[in-house]
mmCIF file of C-alpha atoms and ligand atoms in Angstrom:
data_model
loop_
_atom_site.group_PDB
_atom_site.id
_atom_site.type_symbol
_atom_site.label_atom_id
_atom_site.label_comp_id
_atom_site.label_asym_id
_atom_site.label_seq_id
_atom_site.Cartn_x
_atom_site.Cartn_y
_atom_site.Cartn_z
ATOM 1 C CA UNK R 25 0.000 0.000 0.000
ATOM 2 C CA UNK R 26 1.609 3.138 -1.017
ATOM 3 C CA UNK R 27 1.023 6.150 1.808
ATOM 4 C CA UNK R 28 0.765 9.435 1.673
ATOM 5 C CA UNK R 29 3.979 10.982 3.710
ATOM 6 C CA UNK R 30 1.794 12.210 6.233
ATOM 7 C CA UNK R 31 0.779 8.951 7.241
ATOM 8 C CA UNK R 32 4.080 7.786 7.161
ATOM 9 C CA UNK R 33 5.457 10.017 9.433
ATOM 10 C CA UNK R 34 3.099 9.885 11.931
ATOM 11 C CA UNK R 35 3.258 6.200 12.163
ATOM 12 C CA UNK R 36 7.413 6.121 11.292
ATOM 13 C CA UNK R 37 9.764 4.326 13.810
ATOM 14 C CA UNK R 38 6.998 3.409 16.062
ATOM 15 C CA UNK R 39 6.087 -0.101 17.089
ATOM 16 C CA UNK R 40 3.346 -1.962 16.292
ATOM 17 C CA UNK R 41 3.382 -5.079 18.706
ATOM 18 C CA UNK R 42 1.161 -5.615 21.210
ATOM 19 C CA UNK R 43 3.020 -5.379 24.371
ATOM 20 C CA UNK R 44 5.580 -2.752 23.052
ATOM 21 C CA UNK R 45 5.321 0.969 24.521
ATOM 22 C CA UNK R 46 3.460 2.887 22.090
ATOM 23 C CA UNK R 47 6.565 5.616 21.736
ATOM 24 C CA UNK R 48 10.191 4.492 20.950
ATOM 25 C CA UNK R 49 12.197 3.808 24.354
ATOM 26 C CA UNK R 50 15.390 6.907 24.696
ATOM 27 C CA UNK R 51 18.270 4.358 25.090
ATOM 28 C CA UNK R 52 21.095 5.976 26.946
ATOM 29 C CA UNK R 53 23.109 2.951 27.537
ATOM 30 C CA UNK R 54 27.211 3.496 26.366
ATOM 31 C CA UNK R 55 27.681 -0.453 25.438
ATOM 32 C CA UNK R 56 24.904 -3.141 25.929
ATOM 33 C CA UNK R 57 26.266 -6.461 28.131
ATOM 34 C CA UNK R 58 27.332 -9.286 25.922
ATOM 35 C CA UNK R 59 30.457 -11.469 25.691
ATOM 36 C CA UNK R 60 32.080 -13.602 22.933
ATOM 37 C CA UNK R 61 31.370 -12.913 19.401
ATOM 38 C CA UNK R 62 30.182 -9.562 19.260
ATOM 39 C CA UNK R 63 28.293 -9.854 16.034
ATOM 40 C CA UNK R 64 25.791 -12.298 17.322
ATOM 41 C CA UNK R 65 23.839 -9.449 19.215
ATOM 42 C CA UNK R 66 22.302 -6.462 17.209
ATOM 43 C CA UNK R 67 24.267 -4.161 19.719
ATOM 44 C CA UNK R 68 27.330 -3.974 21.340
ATOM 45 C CA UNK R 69 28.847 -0.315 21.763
ATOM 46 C CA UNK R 70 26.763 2.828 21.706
ATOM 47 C CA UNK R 71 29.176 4.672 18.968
ATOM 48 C CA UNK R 72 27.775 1.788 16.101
ATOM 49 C CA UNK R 73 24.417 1.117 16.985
ATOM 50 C CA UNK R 74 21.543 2.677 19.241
ATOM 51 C CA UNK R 75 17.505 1.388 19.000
ATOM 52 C CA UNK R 76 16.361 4.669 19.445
ATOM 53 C CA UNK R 77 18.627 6.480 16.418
ATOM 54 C CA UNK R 78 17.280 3.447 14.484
ATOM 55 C CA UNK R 79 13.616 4.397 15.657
ATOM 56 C CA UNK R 80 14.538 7.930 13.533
ATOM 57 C CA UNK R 81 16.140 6.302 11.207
ATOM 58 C CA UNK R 82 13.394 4.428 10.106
ATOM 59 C CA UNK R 83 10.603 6.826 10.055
ATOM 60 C CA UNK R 84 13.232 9.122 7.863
ATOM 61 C CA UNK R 85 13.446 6.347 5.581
ATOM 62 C CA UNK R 86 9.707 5.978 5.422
ATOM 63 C CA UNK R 87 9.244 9.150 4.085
ATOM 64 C CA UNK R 88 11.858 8.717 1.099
ATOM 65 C CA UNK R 89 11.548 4.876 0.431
ATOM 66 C CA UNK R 90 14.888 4.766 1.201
ATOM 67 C CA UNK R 91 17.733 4.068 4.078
ATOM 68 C CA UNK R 92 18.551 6.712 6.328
ATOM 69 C CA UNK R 93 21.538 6.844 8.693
ATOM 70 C CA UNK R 94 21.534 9.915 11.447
ATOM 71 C CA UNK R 95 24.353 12.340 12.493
ATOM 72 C CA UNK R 96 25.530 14.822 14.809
ATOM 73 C CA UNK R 97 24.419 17.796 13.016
ATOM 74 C CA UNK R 98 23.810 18.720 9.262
ATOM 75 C CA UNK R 99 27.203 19.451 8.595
ATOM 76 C CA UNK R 100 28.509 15.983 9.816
ATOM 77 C CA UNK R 101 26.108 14.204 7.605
ATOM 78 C CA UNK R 102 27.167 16.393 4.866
ATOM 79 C CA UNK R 103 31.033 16.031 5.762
ATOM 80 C CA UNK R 104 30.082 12.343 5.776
ATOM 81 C CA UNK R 105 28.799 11.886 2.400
ATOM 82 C CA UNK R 106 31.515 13.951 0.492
ATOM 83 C CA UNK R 107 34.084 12.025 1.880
ATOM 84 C CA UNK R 108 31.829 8.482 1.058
ATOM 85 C CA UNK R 109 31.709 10.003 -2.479
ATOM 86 C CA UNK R 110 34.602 11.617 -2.661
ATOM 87 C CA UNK R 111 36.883 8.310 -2.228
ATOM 88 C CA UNK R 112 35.845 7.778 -6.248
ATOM 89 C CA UNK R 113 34.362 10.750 -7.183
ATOM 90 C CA UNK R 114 37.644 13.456 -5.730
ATOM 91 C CA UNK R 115 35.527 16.789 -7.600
ATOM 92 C CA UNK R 116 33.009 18.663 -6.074
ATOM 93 C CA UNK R 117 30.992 20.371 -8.416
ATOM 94 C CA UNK R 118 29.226 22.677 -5.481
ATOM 95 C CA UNK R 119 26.217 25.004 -6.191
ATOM 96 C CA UNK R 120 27.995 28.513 -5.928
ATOM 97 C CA UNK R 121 24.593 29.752 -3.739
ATOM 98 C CA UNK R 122 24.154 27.063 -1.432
ATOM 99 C CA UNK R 123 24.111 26.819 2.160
ATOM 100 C CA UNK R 124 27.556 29.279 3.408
ATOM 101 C CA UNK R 125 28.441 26.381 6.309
ATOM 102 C CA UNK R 126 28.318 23.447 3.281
ATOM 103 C CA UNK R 127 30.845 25.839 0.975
ATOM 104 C CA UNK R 128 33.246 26.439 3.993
ATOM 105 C CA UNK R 129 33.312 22.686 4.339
ATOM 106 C CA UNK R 130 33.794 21.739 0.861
ATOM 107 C CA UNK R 131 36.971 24.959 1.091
ATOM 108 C CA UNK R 132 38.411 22.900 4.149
ATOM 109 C CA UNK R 133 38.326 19.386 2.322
ATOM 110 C CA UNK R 134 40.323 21.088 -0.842
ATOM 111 C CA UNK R 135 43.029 21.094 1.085
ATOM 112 C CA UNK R 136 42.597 16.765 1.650
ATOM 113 C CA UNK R 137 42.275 15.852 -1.614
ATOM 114 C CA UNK R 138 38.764 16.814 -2.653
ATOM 115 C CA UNK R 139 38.836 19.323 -5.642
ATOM 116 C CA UNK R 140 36.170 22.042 -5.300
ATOM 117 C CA UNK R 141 34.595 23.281 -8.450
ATOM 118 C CA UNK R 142 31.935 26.371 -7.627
ATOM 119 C CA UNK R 143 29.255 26.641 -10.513
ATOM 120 C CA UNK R 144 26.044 28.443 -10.839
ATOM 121 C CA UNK R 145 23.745 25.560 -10.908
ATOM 122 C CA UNK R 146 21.130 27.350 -13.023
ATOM 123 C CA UNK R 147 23.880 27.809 -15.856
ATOM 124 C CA UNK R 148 23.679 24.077 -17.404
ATOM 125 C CA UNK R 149 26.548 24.327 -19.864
ATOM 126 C CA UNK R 150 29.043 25.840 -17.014
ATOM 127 C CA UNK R 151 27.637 22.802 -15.057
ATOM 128 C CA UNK R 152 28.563 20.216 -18.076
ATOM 129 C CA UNK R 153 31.529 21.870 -18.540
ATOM 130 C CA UNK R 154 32.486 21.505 -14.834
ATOM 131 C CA UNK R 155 31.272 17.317 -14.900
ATOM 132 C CA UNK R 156 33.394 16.705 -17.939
ATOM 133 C CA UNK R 157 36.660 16.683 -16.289
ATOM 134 C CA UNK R 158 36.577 13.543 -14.534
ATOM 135 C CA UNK R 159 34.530 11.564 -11.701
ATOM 136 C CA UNK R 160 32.291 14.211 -9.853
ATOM 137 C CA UNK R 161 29.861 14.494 -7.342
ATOM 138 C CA UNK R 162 26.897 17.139 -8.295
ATOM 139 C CA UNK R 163 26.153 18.822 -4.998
ATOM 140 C CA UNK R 164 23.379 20.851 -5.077
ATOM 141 C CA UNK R 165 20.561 22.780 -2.935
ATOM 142 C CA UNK R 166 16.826 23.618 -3.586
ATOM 143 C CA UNK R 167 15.393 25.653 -2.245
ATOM 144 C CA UNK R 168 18.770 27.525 -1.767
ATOM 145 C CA UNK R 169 19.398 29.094 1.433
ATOM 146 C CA UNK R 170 19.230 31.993 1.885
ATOM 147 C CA UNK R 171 18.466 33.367 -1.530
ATOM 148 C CA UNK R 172 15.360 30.588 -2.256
ATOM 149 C CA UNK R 173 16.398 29.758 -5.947
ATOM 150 C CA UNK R 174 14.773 26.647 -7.157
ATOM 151 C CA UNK R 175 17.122 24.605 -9.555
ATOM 152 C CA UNK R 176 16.112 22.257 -12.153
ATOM 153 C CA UNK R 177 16.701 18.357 -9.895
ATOM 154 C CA UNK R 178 15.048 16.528 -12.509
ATOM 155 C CA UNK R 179 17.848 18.533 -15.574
ATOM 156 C CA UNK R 180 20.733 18.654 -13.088
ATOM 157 C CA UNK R 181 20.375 15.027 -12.663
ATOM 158 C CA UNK R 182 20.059 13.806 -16.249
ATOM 159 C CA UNK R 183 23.555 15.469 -16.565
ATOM 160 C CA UNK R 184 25.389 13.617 -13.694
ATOM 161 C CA UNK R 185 24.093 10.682 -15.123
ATOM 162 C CA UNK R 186 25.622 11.309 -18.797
ATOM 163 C CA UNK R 187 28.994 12.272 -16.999
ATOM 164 C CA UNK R 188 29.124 9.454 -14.624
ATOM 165 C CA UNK R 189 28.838 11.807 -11.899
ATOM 166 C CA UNK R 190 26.904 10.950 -8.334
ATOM 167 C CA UNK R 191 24.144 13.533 -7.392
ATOM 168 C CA UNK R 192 23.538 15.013 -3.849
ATOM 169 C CA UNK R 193 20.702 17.160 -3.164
ATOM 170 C CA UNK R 194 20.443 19.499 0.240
ATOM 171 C CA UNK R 195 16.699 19.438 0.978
ATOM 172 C CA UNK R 196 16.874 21.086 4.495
ATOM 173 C CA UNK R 197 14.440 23.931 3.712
ATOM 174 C CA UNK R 198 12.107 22.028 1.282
ATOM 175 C CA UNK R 199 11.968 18.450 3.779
ATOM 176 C CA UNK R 200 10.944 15.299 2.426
ATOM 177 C CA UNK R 201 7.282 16.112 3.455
ATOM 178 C CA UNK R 202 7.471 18.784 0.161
ATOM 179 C CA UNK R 203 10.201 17.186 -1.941
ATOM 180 C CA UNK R 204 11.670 13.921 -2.477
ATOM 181 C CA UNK R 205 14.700 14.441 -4.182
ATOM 182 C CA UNK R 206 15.403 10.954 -4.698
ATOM 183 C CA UNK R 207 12.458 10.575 -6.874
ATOM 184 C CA UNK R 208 13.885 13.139 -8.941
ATOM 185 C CA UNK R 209 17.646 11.252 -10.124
ATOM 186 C CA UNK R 210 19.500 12.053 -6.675
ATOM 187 C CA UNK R 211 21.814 9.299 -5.543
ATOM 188 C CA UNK R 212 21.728 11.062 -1.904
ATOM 189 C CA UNK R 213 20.330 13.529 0.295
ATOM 190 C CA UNK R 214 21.282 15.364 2.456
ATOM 191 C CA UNK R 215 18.951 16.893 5.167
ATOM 192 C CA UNK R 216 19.143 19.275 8.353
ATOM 193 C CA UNK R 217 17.251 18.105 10.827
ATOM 194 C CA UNK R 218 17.892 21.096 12.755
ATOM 195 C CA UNK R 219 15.691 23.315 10.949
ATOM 196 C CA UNK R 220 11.810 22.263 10.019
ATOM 197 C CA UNK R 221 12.201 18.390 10.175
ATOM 198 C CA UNK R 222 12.101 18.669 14.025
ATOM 199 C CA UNK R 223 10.606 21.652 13.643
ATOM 200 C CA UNK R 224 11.146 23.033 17.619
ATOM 201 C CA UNK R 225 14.223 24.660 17.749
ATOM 202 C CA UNK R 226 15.306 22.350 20.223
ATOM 203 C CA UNK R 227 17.971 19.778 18.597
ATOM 204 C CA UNK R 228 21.085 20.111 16.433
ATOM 205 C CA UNK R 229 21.034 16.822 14.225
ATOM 206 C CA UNK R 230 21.678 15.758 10.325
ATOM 207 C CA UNK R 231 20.644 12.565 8.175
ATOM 208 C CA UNK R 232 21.656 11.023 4.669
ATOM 209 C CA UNK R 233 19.279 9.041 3.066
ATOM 210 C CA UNK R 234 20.166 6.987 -0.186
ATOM 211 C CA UNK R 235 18.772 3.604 -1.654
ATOM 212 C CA UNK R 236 22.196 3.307 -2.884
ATOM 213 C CA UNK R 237 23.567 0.168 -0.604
ATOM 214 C CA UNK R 238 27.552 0.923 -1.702
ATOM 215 C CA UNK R 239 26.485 4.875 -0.496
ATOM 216 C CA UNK R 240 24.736 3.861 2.896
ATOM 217 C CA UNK R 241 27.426 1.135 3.805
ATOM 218 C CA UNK R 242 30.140 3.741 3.384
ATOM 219 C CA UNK R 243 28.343 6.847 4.930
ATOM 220 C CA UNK R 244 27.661 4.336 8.401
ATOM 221 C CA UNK R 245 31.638 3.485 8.019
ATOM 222 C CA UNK R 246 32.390 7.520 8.194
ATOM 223 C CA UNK R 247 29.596 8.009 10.830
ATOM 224 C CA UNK R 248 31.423 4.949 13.053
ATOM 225 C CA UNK R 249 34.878 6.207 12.568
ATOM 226 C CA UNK R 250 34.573 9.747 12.098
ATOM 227 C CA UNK R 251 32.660 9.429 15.385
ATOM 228 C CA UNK R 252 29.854 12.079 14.617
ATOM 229 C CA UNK R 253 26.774 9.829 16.029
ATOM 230 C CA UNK R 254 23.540 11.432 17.059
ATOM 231 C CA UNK R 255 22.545 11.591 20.900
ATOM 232 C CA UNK R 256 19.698 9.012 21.713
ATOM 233 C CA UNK R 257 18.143 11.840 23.480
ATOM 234 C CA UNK R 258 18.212 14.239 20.350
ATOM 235 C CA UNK R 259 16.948 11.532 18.000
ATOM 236 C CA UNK R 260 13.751 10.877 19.922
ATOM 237 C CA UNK R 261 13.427 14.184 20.336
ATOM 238 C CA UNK R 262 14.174 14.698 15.917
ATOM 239 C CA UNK R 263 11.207 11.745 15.879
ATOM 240 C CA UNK R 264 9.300 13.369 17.862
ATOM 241 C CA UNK R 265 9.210 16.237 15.491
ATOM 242 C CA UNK R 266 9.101 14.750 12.437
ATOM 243 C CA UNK R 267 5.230 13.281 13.170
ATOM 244 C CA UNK R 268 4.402 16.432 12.739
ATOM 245 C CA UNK R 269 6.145 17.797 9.841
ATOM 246 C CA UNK R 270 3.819 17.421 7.481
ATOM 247 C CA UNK R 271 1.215 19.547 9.281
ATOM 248 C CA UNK R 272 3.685 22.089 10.161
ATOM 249 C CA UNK R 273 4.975 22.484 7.251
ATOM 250 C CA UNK R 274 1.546 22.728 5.068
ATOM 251 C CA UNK R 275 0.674 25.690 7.427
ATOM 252 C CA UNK R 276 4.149 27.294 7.528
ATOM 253 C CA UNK R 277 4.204 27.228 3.637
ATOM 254 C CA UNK R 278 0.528 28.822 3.355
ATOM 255 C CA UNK R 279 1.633 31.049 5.615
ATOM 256 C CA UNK R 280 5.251 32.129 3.813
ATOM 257 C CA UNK R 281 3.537 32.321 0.247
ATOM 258 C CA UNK R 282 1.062 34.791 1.545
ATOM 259 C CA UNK R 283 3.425 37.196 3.304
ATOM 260 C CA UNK R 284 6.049 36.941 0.422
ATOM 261 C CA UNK R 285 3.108 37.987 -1.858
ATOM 262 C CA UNK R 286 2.601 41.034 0.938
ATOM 263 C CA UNK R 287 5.799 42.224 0.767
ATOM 264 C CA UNK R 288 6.484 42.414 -2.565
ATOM 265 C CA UNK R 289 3.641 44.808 -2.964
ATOM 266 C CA UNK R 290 5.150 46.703 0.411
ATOM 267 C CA UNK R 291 6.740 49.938 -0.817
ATOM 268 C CA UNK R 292 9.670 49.241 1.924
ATOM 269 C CA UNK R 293 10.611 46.000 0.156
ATOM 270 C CA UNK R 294 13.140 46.425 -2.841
ATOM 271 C CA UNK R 295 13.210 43.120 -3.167
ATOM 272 C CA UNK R 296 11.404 39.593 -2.618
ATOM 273 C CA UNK R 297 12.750 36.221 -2.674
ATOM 274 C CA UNK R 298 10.390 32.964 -2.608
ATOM 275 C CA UNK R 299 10.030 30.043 -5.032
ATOM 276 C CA UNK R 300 6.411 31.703 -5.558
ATOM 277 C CA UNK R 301 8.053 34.573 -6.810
ATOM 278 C CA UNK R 302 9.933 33.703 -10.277
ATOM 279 C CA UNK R 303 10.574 30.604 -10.243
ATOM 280 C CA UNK R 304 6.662 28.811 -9.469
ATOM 281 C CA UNK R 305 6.627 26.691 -12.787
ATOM 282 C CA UNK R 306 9.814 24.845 -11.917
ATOM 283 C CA UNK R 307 8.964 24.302 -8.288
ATOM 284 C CA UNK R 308 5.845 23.199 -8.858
ATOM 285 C CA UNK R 309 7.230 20.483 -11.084
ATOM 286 C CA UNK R 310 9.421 19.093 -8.006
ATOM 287 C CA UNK R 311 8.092 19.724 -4.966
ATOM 288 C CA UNK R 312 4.479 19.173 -3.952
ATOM 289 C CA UNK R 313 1.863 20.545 -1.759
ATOM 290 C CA UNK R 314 3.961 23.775 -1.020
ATOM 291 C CA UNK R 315 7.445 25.967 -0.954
ATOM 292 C CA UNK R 316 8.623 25.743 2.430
ATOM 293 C CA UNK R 317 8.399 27.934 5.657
ATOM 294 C CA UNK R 318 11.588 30.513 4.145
ATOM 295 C CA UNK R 319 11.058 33.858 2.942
ATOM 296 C CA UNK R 320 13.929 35.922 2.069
ATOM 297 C CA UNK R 321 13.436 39.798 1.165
ATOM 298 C CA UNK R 322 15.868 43.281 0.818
ATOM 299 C CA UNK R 323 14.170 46.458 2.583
ATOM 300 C CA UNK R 324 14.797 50.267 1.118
ATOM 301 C CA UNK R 325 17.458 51.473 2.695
ATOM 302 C CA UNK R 326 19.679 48.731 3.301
ATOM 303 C CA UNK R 327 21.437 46.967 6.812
ATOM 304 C CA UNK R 328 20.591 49.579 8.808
ATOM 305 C CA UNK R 329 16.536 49.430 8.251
ATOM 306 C CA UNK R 330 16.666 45.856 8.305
ATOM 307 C CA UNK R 331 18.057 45.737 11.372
ATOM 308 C CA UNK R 332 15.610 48.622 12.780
ATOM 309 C CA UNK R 333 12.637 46.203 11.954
ATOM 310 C CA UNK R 334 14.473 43.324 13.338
ATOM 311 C CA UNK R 335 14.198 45.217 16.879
ATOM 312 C CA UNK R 336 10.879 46.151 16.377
ATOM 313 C CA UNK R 337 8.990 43.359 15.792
ATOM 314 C CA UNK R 338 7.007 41.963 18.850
ATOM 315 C CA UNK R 339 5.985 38.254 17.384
ATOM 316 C CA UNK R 340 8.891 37.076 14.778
ATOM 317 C CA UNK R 341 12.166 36.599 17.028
ATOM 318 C CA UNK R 342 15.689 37.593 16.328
ATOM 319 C CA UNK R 343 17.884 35.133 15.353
ATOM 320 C CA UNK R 344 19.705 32.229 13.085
ATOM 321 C CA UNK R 345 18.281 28.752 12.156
ATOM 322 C CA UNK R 346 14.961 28.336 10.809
ATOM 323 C CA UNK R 347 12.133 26.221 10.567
ATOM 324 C CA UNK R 348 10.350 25.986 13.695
ATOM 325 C CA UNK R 349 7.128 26.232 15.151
ATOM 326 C CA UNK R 350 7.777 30.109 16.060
ATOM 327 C CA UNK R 351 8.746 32.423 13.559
ATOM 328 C CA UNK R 352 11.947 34.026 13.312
ATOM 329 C CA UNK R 353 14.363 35.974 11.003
ATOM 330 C CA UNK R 354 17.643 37.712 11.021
ATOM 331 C CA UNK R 355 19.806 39.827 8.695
ATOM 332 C CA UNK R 356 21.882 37.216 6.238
ATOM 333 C CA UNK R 357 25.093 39.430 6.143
ATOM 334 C CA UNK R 358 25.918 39.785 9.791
ATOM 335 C CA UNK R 359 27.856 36.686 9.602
ATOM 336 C CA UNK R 360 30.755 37.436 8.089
ATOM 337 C CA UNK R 361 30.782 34.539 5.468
ATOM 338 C CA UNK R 362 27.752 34.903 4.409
ATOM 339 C CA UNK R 363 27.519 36.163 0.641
ATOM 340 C CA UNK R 364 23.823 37.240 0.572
ATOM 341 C CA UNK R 365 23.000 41.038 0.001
ATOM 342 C CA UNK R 366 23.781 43.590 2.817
ATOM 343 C CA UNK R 367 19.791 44.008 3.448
ATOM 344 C CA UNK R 368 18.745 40.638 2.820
ATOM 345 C CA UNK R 369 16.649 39.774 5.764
ATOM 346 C CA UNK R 370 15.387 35.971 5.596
ATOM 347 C CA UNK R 371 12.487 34.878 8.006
ATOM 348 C CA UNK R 372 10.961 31.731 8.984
ATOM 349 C CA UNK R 373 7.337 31.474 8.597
ATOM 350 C CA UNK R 374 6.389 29.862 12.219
ATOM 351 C CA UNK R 375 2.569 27.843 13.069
ATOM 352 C CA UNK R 376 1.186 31.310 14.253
ATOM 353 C CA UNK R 377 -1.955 33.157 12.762
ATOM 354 C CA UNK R 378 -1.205 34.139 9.606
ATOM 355 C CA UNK R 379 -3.051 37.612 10.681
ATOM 356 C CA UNK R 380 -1.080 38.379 13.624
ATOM 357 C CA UNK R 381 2.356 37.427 11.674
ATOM 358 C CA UNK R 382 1.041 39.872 9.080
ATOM 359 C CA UNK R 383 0.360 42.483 11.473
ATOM 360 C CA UNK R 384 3.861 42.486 13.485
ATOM 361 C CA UNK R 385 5.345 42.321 9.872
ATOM 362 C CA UNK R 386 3.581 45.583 8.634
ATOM 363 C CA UNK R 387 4.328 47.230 12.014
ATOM 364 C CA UNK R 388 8.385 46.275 11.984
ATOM 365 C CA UNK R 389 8.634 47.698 8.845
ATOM 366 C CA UNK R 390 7.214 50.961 9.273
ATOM 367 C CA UNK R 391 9.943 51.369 12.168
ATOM 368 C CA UNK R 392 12.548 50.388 9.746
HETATM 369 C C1 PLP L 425 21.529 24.541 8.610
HETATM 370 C C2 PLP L 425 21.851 23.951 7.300
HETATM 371 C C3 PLP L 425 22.835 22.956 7.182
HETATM 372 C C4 PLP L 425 23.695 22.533 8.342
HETATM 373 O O1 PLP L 425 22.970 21.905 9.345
HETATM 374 P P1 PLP L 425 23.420 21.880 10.888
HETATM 375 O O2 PLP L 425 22.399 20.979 11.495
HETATM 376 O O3 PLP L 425 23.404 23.289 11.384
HETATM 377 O O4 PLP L 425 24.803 21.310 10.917
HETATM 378 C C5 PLP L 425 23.048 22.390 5.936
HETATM 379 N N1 PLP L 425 22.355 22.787 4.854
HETATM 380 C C6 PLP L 425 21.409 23.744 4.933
HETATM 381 C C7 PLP L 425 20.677 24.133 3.692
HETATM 382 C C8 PLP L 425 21.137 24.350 6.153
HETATM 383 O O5 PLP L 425 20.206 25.313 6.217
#
């Protein structure tokens, strides 16, 4: 029986025997008590194995028909996966706009062996061009964050297939709930769980998911000996989340397509960035039942307005991340890496009334 995601991740990595507690058991045990062969039990030492990341692990990989193994953070899972890949396939071919943390990453593994290769990822022949040079991985984001451009998964993976190349998608800010990249030719993805997936703002975690065995095997052999394993405490708490994703999500989407509509008709706004905005066509052809809870936008009169209606609001919060059930937003450039526009504010579309979120908008922006 084919499900819908919803059901599947209210029902993922929870038991169905009668007997068994209803939510998955938080196993903090370091090593479980066995002697002899070590193999004959399914655990032995908390670094390889824990029921309760397997518990997350399986509900992820309910949602993508697919395996999924669970990390420290984002950027482990990430770190993970380009070295898996990279043993073969030693040249990045890295969306120039994606995620600032994933670029510095990719910088620091140029120096180990991994050739970085930065290309616009909407400019196909620059991306041919950069796959034709020998075995590459395709790394590539959509939504983008912070700037929301929607690239072509379905096109961008017909070309690593012609060049032999293995193709990694980001999906933090779309989820699997709105877009399942590995429907659409990825060999990998790579997600945040950080950010909407668990959806409070309470938990730092990452996850790969792949129904490539050769990828999965060899990500779990970098989780075990790079060491970056998720806390059992953190996973239930990433499961926990995820049951609700889908109905988070549909809300915070509703919710970010109206207000990106609102501001670009504000006369503070110079500028408006959302899938809705430009790009719908495409992103309606990969990702389903909305664009995410991200909604990036310059104000008239640059870092110092934004960060006058930053102060002012009384609802939307100051600050990084994204995703959860409370909105939030923050001016992009105050990190010093970051490449986005000086007055590129990007907020996170929360589970509140869409009127009140409206409201505190129109209000912050009048003091900016
Ligand atoms: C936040 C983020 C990451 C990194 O995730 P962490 O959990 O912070 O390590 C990777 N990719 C994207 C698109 C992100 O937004």
């Amino acid at each position: 029986m084919a499900l819908d995601p919803s059901t599947r991740a209210a029902h993922g990595g929870s038991a169905r025997n009668l007997g068994d507690s209803s939510s998955a058991a938080i196993e903090l045990g370091s090593f479980y008590l066995s002697q002899g062969d070590p193999t004959q039990l399914p655990y032995a030492y908390g670094r390889v194995g824990n029921p309760t990341w397997e518990a997350l692990e399986s509900a992820l990989g309910e949602m993508e028909n697919a395996r999924a193994t669970g990390f420290a953070s984002g950027l482990a899972a990430s770190f993970a996966l380009m070295l898996a890949l990279g043993k073969t396939h030693p040249r990045l071919v890295l969306a120039s706009d994606c995620y600032y943390g994933t670029r510095k990453q990719a910088q620091m593994l140029a120096a180990h062996g991994i050739e970085l290769i930065s290309t616009d990822h909407g400019d196909f022949s620059a991306v041919e061009n950069a796959l034709a040079h020998g075995p590459a991985i395709l790394w590539s984001e959509s939504p983008t964050n912070p700037l929301l451009r929607v690239h072509d998964l379905r096109r961008l993976s017909a070309l690593a297939r012609v060049h032999g190349a293995r193709f990694v998608v980001d999906n933090t800010t779309a989820t699997a709930a709105l877009q399942q990249p590995l429907d659409l030719g990825a060999d990998a993805v790579v997600t945040s769980l950080t950010k909407a997936t668990s959806g409070h703002s309470d938990v730092i975690l990452g996850s790969v998911t792949t129904r490539d065995a050769a990828i999965h095997d060899s990500v779990r052999e970098w989780r075990n000996y790079a060491g970056a394993i998720p806390g059992p405490f953190e996973a239930w708490i990433a499961l926990r989340g995820l049951k609700t994703l889908p109905l988070r999500i549909e809300k915070q989407s509703s919710s970010a397509t109206s207000l990106a509509a609102m501001l670009a008709a504000h006369p503070k706004v110079a500028a408006v960035h959302h899938p809705s905005i430009g790009a719908r066509a495409l992103a309606e052809t990969q990702m389903r039942g909305g664009f995410g809870p991200l909604v990036s936008f310059e104000v008239k009169g640059g870092a110092p307005a934004a960060d006058r209606a930053i102060a002012a609001a009384k609802i939307i919060r100051p600050g990084t991340s994204f995703g959860g059930v409370e909105s939030s937003w923050e001016r992009r450039a105050r990190w010093a890496a970051e490449t986005a526009p000086e007055g590129l504010i990007r907020l996170s579309v929360g589970i509140e009334s869409l009127g009140d979120l409206e409201a505190d908008l129109r209000s912050a922006l009048a003091a900016g």
